[in-house]
Short mmCIF file of C-alpha atoms and ligand atoms in Angstrom, two decimals:
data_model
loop_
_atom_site.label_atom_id
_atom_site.label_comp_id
_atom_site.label_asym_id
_atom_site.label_seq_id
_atom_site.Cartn_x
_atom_site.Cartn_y
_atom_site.Cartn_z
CA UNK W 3 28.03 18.73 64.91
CA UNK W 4 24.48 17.74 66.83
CA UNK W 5 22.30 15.70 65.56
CA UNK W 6 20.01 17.63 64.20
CA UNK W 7 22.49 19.38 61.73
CA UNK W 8 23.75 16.31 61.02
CA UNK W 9 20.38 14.73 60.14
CA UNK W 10 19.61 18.11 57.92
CA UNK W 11 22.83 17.58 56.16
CA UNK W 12 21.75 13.63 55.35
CA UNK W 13 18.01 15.11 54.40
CA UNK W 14 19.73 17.89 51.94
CA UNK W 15 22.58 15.32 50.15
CA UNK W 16 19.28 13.32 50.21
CA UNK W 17 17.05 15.84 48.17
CA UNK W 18 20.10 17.41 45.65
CA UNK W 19 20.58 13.78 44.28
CA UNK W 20 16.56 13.19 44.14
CA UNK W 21 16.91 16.93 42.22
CA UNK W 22 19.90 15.71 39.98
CA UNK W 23 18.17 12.15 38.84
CA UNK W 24 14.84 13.67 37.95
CA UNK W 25 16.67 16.82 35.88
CA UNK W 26 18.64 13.95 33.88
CA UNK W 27 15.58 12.25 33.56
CA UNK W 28 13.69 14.97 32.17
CA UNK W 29 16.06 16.01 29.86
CA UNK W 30 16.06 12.68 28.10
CA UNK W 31 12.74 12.15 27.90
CA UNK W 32 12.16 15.88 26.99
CA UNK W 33 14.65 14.73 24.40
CA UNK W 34 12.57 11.78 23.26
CA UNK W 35 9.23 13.33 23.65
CA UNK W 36 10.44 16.26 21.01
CA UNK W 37 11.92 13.43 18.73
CA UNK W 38 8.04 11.42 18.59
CA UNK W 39 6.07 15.14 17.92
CA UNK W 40 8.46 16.40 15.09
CA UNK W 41 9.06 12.58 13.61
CA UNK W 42 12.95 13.76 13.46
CA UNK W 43 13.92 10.48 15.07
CA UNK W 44 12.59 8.07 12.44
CA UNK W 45 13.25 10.83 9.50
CA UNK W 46 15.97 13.13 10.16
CA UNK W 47 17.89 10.27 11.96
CA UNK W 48 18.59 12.00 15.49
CA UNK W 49 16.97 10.40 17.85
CA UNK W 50 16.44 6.94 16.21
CA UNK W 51 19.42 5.90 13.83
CA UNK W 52 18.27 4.29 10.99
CA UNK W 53 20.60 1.91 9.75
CA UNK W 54 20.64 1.06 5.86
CA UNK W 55 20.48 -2.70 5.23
CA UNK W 56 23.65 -3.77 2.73
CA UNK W 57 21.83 -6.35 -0.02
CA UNK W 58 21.88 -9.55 0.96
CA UNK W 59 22.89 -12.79 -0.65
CA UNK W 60 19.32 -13.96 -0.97
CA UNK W 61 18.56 -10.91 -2.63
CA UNK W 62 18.06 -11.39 -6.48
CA UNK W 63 20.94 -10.07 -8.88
CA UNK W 64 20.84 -6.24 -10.01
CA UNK W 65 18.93 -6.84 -13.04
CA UNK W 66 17.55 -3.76 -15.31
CA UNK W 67 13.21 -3.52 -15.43
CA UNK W 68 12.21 -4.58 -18.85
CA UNK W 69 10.26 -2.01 -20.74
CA UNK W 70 6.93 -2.66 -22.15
CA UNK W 71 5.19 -6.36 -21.51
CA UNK W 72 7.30 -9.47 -21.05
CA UNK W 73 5.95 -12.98 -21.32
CA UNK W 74 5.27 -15.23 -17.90
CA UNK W 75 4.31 -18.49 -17.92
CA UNK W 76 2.10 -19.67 -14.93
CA UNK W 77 3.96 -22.40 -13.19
CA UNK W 78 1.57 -22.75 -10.07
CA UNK W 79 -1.87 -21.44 -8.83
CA UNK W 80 -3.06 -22.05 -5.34
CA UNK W 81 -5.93 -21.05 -3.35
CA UNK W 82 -5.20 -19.25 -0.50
CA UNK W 83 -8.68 -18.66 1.87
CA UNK W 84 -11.32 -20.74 3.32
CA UNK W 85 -13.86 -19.24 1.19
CA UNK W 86 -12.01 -19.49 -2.29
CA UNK W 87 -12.18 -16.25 -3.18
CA UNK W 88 -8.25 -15.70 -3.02
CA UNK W 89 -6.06 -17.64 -5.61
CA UNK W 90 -2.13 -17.15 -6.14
CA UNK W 91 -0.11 -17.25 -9.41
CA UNK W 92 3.30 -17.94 -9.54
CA UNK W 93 4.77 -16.44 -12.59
CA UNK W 94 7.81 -17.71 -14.46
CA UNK W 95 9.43 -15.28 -16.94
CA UNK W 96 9.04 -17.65 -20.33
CA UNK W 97 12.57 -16.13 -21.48
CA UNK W 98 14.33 -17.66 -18.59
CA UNK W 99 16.34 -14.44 -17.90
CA UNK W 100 16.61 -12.97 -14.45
CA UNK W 101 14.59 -11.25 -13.12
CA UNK W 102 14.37 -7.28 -11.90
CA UNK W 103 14.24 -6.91 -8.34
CA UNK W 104 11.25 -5.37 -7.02
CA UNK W 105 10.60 -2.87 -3.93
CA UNK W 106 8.13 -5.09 -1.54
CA UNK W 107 4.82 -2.87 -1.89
CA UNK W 108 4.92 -2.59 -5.63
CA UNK W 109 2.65 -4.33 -8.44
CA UNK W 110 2.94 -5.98 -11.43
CA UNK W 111 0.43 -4.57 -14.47
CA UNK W 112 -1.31 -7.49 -16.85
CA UNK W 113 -2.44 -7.34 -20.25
CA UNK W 114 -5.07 -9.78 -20.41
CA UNK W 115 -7.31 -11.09 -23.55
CA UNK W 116 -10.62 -11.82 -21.94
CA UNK W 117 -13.68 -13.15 -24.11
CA UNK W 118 -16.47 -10.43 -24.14
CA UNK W 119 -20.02 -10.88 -24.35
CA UNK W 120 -20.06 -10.71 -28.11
CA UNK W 121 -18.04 -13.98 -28.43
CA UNK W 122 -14.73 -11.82 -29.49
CA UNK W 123 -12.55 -10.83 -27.03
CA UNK W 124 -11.56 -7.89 -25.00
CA UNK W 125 -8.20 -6.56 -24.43
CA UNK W 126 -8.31 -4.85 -20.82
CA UNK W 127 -5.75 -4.22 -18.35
CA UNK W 128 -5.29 -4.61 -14.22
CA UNK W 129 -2.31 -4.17 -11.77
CA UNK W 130 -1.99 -6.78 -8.96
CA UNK W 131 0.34 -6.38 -6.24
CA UNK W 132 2.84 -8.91 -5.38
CA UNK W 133 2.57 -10.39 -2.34
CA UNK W 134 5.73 -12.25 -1.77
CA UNK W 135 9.05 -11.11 -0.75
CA UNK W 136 11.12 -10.67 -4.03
CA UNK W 137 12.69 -14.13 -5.00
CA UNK W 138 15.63 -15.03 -7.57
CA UNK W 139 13.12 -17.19 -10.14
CA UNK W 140 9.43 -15.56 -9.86
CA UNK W 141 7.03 -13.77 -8.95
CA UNK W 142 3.63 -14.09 -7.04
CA UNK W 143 0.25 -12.24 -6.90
CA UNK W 144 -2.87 -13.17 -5.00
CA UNK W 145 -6.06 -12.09 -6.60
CA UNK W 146 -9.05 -11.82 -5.29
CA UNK W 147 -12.31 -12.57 -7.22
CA UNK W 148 -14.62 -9.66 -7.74
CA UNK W 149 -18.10 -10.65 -7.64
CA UNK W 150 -21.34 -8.03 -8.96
CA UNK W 151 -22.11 -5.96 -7.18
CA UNK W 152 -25.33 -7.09 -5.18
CA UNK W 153 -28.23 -7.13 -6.75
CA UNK W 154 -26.99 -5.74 -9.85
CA UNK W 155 -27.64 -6.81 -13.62
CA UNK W 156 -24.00 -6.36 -14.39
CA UNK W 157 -21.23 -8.91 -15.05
CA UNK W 158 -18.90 -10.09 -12.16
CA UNK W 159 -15.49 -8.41 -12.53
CA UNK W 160 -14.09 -9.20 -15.87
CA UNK W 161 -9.90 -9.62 -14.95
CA UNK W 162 -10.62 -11.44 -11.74
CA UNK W 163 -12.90 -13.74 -12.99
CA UNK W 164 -10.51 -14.69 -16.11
CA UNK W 165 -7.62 -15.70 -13.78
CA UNK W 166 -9.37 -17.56 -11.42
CA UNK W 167 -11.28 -19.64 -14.09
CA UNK W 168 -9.74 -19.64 -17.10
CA UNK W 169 -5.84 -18.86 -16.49
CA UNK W 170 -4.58 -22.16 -15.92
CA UNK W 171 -1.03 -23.71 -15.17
CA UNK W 172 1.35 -23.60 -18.19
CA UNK W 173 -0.33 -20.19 -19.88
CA UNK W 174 1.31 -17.49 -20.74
CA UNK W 175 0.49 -14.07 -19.76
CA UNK W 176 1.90 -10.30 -21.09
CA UNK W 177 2.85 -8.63 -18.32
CA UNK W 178 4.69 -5.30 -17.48
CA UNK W 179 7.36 -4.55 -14.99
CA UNK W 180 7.04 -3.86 -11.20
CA UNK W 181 6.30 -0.68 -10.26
CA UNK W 182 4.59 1.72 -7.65
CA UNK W 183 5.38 4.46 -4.79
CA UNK W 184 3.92 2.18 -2.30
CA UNK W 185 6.87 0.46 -1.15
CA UNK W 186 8.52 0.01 2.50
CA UNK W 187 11.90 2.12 3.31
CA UNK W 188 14.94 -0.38 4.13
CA UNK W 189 16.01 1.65 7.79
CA UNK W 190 15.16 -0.01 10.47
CA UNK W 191 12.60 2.31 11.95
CA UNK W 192 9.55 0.21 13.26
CA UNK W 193 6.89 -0.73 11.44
CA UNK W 194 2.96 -1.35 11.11
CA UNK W 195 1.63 -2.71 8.33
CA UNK W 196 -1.94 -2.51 8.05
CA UNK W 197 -4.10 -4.92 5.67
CA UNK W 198 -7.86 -4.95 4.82
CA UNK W 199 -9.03 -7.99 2.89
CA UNK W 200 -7.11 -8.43 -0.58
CA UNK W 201 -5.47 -4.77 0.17
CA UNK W 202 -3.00 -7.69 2.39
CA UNK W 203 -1.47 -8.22 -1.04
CA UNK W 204 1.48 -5.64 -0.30
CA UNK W 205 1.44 -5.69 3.01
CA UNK W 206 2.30 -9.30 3.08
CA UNK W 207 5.47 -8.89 0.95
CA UNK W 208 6.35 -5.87 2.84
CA UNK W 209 6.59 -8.31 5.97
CA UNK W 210 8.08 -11.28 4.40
CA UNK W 211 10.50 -9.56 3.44
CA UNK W 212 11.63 -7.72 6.77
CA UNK W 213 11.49 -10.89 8.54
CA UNK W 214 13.89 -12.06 5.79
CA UNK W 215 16.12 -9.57 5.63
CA UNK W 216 15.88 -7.49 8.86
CA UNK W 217 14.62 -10.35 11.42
CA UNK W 218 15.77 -7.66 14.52
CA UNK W 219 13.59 -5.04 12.91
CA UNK W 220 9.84 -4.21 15.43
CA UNK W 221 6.99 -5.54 12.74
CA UNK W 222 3.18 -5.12 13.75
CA UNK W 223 0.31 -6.65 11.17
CA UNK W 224 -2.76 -5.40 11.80
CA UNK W 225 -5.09 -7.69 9.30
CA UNK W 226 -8.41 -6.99 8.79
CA UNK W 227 -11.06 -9.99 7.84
CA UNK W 228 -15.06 -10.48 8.38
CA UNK W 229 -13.92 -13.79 10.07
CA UNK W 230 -11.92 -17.39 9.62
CA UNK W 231 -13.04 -18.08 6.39
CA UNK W 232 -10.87 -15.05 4.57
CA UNK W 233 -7.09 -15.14 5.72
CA UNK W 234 -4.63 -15.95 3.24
CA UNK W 235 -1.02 -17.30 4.70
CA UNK W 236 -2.66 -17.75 8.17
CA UNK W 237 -0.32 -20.72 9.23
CA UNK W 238 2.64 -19.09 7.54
CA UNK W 239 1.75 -16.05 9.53
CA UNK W 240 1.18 -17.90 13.21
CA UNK W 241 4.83 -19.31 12.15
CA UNK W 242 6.31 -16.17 11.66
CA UNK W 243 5.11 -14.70 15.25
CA UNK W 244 5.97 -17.94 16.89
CA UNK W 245 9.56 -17.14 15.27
CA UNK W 246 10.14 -13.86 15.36
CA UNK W 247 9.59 -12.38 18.70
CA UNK W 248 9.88 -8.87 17.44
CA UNK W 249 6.70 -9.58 14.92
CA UNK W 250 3.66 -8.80 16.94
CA UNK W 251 0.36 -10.53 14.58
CA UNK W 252 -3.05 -8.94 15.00
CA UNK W 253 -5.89 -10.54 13.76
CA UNK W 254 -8.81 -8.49 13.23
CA UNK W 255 -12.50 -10.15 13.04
CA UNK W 256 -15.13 -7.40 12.21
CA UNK W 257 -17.79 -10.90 11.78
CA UNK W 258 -16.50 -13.84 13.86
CA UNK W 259 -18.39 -17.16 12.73
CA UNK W 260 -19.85 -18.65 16.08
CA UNK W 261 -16.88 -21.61 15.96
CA UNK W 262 -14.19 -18.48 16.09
CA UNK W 263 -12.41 -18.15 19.72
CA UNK W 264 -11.24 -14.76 20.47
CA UNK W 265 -7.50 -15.19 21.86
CA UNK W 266 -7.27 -18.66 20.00
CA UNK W 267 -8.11 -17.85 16.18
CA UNK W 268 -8.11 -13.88 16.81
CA UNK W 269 -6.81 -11.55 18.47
CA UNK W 270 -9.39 -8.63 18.17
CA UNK W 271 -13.10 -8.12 17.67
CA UNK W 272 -14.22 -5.84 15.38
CA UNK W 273 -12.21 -3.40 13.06
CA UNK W 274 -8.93 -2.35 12.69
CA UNK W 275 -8.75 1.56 13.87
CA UNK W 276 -6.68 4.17 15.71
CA UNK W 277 -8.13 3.41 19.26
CA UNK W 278 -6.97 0.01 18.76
CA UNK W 279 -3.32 1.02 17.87
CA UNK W 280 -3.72 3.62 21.06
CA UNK W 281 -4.07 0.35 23.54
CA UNK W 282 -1.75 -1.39 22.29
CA UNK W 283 1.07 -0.05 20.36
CA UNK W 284 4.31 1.62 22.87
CA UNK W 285 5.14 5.22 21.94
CA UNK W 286 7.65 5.09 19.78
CA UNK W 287 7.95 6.82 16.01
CA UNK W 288 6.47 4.10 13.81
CA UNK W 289 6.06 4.31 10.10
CA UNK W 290 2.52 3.30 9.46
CA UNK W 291 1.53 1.37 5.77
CA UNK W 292 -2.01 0.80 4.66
CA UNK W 293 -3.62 -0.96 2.19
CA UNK W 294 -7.51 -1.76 2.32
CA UNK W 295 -10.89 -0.50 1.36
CA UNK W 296 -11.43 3.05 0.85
CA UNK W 297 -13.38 3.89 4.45
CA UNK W 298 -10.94 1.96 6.46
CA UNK W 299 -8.20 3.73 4.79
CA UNK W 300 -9.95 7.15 4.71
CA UNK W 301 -10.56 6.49 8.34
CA UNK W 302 -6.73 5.18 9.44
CA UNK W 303 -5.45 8.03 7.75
CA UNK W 304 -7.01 10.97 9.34
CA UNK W 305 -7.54 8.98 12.61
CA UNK W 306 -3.37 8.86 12.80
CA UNK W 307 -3.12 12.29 12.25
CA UNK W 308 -5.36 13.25 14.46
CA UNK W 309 -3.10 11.20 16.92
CA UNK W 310 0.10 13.35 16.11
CA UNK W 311 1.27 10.99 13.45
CA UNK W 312 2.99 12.97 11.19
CA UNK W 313 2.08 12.73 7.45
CA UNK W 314 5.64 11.63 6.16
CA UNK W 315 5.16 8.25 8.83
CA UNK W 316 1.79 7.59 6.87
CA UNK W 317 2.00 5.67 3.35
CA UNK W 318 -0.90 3.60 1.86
CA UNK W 319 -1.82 2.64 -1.61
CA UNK W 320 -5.70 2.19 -2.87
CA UNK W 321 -6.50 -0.63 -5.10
CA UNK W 322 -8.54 1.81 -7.12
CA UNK W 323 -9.65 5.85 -7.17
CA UNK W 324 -9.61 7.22 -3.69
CA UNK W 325 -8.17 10.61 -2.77
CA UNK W 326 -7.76 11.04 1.01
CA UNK W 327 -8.09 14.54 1.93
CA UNK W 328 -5.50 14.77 4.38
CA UNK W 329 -5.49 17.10 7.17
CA UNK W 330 -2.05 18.00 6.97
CA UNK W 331 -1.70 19.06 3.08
CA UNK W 332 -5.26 18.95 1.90
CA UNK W 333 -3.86 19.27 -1.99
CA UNK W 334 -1.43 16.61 -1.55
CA UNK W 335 -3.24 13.63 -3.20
CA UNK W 336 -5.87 15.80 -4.72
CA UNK W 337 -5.43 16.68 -8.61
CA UNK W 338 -4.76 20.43 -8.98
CA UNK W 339 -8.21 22.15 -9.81
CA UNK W 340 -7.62 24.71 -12.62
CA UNK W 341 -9.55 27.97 -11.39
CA UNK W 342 -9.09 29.71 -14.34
CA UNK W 343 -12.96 29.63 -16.62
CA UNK W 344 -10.92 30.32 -19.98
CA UNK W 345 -9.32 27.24 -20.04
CA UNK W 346 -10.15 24.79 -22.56
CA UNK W 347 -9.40 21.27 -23.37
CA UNK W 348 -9.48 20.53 -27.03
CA UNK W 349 -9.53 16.79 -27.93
CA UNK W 350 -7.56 16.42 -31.31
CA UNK W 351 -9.15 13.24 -32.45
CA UNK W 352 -12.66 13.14 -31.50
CA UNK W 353 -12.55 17.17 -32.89
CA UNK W 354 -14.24 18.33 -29.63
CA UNK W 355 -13.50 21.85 -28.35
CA UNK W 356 -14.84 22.34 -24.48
CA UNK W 357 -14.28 24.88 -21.88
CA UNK W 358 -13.01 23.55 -18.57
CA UNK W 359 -14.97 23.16 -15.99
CA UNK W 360 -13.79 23.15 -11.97
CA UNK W 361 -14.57 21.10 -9.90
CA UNK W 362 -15.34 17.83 -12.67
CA UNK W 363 -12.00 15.68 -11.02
CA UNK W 364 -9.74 14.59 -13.45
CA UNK W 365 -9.49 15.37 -16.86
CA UNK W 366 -10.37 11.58 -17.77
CA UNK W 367 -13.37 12.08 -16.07
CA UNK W 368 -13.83 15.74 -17.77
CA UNK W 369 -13.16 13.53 -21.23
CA UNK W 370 -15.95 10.98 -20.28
CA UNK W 371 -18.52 13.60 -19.15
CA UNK W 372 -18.04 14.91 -22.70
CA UNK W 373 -18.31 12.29 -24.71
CA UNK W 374 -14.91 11.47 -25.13
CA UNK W 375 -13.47 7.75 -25.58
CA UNK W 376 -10.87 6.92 -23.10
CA UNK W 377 -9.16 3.80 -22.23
CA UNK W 378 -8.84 3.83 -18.60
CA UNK W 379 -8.73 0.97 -15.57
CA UNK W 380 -7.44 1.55 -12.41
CA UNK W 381 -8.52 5.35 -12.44
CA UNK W 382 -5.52 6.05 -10.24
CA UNK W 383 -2.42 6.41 -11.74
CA UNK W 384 -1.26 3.01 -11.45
CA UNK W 385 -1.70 0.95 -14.43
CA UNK W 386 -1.04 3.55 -17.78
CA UNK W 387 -3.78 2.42 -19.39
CA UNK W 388 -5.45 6.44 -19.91
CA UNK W 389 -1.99 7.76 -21.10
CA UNK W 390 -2.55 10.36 -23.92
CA UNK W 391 -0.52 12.42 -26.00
CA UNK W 392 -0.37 16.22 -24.91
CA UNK W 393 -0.21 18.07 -28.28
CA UNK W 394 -0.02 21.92 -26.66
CA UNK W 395 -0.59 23.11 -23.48
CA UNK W 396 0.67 21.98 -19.90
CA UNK W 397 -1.27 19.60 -17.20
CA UNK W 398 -0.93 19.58 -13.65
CA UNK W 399 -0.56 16.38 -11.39
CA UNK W 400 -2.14 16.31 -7.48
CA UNK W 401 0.23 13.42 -6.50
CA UNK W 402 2.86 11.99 -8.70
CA UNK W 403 1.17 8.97 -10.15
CA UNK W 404 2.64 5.04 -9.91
CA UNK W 405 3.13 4.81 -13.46
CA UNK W 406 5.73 7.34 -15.19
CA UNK W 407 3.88 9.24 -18.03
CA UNK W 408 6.34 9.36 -21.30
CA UNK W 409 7.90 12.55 -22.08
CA UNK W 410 4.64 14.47 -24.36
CA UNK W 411 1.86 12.85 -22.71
CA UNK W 412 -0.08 12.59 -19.60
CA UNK W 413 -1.96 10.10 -17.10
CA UNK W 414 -5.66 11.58 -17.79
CA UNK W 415 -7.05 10.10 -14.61
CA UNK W 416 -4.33 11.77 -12.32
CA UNK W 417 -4.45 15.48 -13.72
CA UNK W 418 -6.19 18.67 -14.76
CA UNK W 419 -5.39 21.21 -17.19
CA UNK W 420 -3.31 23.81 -16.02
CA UNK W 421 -3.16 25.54 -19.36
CA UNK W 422 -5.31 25.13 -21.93
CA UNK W 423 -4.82 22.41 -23.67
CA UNK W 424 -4.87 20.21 -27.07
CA UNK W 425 -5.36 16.14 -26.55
CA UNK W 426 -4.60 13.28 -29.00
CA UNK W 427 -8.10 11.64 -27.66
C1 FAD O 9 -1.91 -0.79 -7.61
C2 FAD O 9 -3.00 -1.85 -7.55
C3 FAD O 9 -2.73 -3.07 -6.95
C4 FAD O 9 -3.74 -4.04 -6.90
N1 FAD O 9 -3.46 -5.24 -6.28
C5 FAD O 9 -4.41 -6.19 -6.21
C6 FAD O 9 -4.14 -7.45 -5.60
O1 FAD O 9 -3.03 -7.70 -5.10
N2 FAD O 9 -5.13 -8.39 -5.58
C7 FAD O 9 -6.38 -8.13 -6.11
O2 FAD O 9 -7.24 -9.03 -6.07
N3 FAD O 9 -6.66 -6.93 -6.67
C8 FAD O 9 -5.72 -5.97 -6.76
N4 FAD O 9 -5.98 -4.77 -7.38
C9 FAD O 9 -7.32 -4.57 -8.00
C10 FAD O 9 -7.32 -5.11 -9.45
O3 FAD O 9 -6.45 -4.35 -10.24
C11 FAD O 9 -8.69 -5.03 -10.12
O4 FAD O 9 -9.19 -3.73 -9.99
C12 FAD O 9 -9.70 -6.01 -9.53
O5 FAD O 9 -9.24 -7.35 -9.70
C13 FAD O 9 -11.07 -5.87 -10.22
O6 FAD O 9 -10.89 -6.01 -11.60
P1 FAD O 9 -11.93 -6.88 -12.48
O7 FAD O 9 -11.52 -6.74 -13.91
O8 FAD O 9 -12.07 -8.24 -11.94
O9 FAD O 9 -13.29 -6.13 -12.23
P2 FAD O 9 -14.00 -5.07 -13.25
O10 FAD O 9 -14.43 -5.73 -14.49
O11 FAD O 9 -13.12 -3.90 -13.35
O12 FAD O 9 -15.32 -4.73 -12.40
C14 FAD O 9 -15.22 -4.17 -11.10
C15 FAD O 9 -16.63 -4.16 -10.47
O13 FAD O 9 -17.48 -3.33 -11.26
C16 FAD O 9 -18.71 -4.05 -11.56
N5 FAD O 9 -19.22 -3.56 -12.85
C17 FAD O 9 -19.10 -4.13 -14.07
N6 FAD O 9 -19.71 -3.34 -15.00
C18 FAD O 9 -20.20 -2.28 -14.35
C19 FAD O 9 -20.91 -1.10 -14.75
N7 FAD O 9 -21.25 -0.89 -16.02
N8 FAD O 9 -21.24 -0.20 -13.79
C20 FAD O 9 -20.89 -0.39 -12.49
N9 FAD O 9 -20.24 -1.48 -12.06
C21 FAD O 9 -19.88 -2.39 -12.97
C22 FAD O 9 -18.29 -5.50 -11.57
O14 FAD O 9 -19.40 -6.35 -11.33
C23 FAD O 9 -17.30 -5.52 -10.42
O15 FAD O 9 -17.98 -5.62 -9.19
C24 FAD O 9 -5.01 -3.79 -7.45
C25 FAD O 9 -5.25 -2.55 -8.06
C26 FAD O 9 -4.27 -1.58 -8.12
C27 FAD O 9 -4.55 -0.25 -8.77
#
């Protein structure tokens, strides 16, 4: 053999295993690349096993929810941020049983007596998320206190204000059993957790509870503040990263004060979007959970779909009405719109009789328009308080709301007639 063939041989062997390693390498990452687009590795389990976490000994017993409102006493009340806005409640159940164990995400609803302007007072009723991992002896909620709106005539917000000045250690409050959609999945798939002011609240037991129970598992937090003065759990947080190498901590200043050192106190300027989560997160199938002011929420949503995100990686929770028209499945958080003009809603008790009209959102805002008393609160499903009786005639829901309507009636805030139909209201 000369030379030459011998040195073509070499350059061939050469070039068929170059050949063979980049076919094998395509093929996985072909593999991998399908598994990101269709989301089949976090949720159909091929690509990315997800591993079910067995309950843990820390984990409190398998105890039924109570129905209706229990009594808590309030056994300690801290403030949580530099500008006092944020106070926590630790809530003791007064009957000493144990307690339910709750999905980290979900909320607790309050029936509160607050005085009212007249000197009387004024049952009303509010849902607060808890914001610690669930624990054997209590629970915890962090509320933040809602101030008028600026320049307004009208009083600061009524719940809010009651527990930070006037619910005090040792009272007793009436509250209702955990509950909510909103709640983080026990694989292991990874993980960002997105908070925007208070809307931390679920976000933060979310977390605290991974890093208890699934310490291997990838976490990101993306909080977003104005600046230093409004994290709660900052030191608790810094320990956590410090810990936990696979919890990456993002702290987001939209309004640094001039004392705040990027890189020191925070770790980005300004607020907390999609081109953000481009630089920095690796591609991998994340599920993504949000909880914050409506923009920032309207914004994260679409902005991750835009990005290829599919919608079934996406879960966030509003702290009051918002509907996110998602690009995806446009009708999936919006109420069904009766199109039909010969429907009409007939409210039983206040003996009205009104033809439906399109396009008015919910039928507790249809109810309102006309006259009608309602009690509502949270507007979005979550806290029961616009439950009514359905007499005759069927509703239809956009979204399945947090709260579970009883058999007969319906959540007036979270549907539209789909029939016509008879109201006790
Ligand atoms: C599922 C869920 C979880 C939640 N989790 C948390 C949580 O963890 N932490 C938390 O702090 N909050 C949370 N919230 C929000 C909470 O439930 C309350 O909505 C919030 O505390 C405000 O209630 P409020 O009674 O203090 O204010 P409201 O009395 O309801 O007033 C709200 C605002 O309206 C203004 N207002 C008063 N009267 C009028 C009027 N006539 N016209 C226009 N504006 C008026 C008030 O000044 C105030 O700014 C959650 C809500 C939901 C639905």
């Amino acid at each position: 053999m000369t030379s030459a063939s011998l040195l073509l041989w070499i350059v061939l062997g050469i070039t068929l295993q170059i050949a063979l390693w980049l076919g094998i390498s395509f093929w996985r990452h072909w593999g991998e690349y399908q598994a990101l687009r269709t989301g089949v590795g976090s949720d159909g389990g091929m690509a990315v096993p997800v591993k079910e976490t067995l309950p843990s000994a820390s984990e409190p017993a398998s105890v039924a929810a109570w129905s209706g409102f229990r009594s808590f006493r309030v056994d300690r009340k801290e403030i949580e941020d530099g500008a006092q806005s944020i106070c926590s409640f630790y809530l003791v159940p007064e009957d000493k049983q144990p307690l339910p164990e709750f999905k980290p995400g979900q909320f607790l609803t309050f029936r509160l007596d607050v005085p009212a302007p007249d000197g009387h007072t004024e049952q009303i009723t509010r849902c607060y998320s808890l914001s610690d991992a669930p624990h054997a002896g209590f629970y915890r909620v962090s509320i933040k206190r809602v101030p008028a709106p600026a320049g307004s005539a009208y009083p600061p917000g009524r719940s809010s204000n009651y527990f930070h000045d006037h619910v005090q250690v040792g009272d007793v409050l009436q509250v209702r059993a955990p509950g909510g959609h909103f709640h983080i999945d026990r694989s292991d798939a990874p993980v960002v957790l997105i908070g925007g002011g208070i809307g931390i609240t679920p976000v933060l037991s979310m977390l605290n509870w991974c890093m208890a129970e699934q310490p291997g598992r990838e976490v990101w937090l993306y909080y977003g503040v104005r600046n230093s003065n409004e994290p709660i759990k900052r030191s608790h947080l810094e320990a956590l990263s410090a810990t936990y190498p696979n919890f990456h901590l993002r702290l987001c200043f939209s309004d640094p004060l001039p004392g705040d050192q990027l890189g020191r106190v925070y770790h980005h300027q300004g607020r907390v979007d999609v081109a953000l989560f481009r630089t920095e997160l690796p591609l991998k199938p994340y599920h993504f959970y949000i909880c914050g002011p409506t923009p920032m929420m309207e914004s994260l949503v679409l902005g991750l779909e835009d990005w290829g995100v599919p919608e079934s990686r996406i879960h966030y929770e509003a702290f009051g009405p918002a509907s996110i028209k998602r690009s995806a499945n446009p009708t999936a958080v919006e109420p069904v719109v009766a199109t039909q003009s010969d429907i009409v809603v007939t409210f039983a008790k206040s003996g009205k009789q009104i033809p439906w009209q399109p396009g008015m959102g919910s039928l507790l805002d249809f109810a309102e328009a006309n006259g009608v008393k309602v009690e509502s609160s949270c507007r979005a499903g979550s806290c029961g308080c616009c439950q009514t009786t359905i007499k005759a005639g069927e509703v239809a829901y956009g979204h399945a709301p947090d709260f579970d309507p009883e058999p007969g009636s319906c959540l007036l805030c979270s549907c539209t007639p789909k029939t016509s139909v008879t109201l006790e209201a």
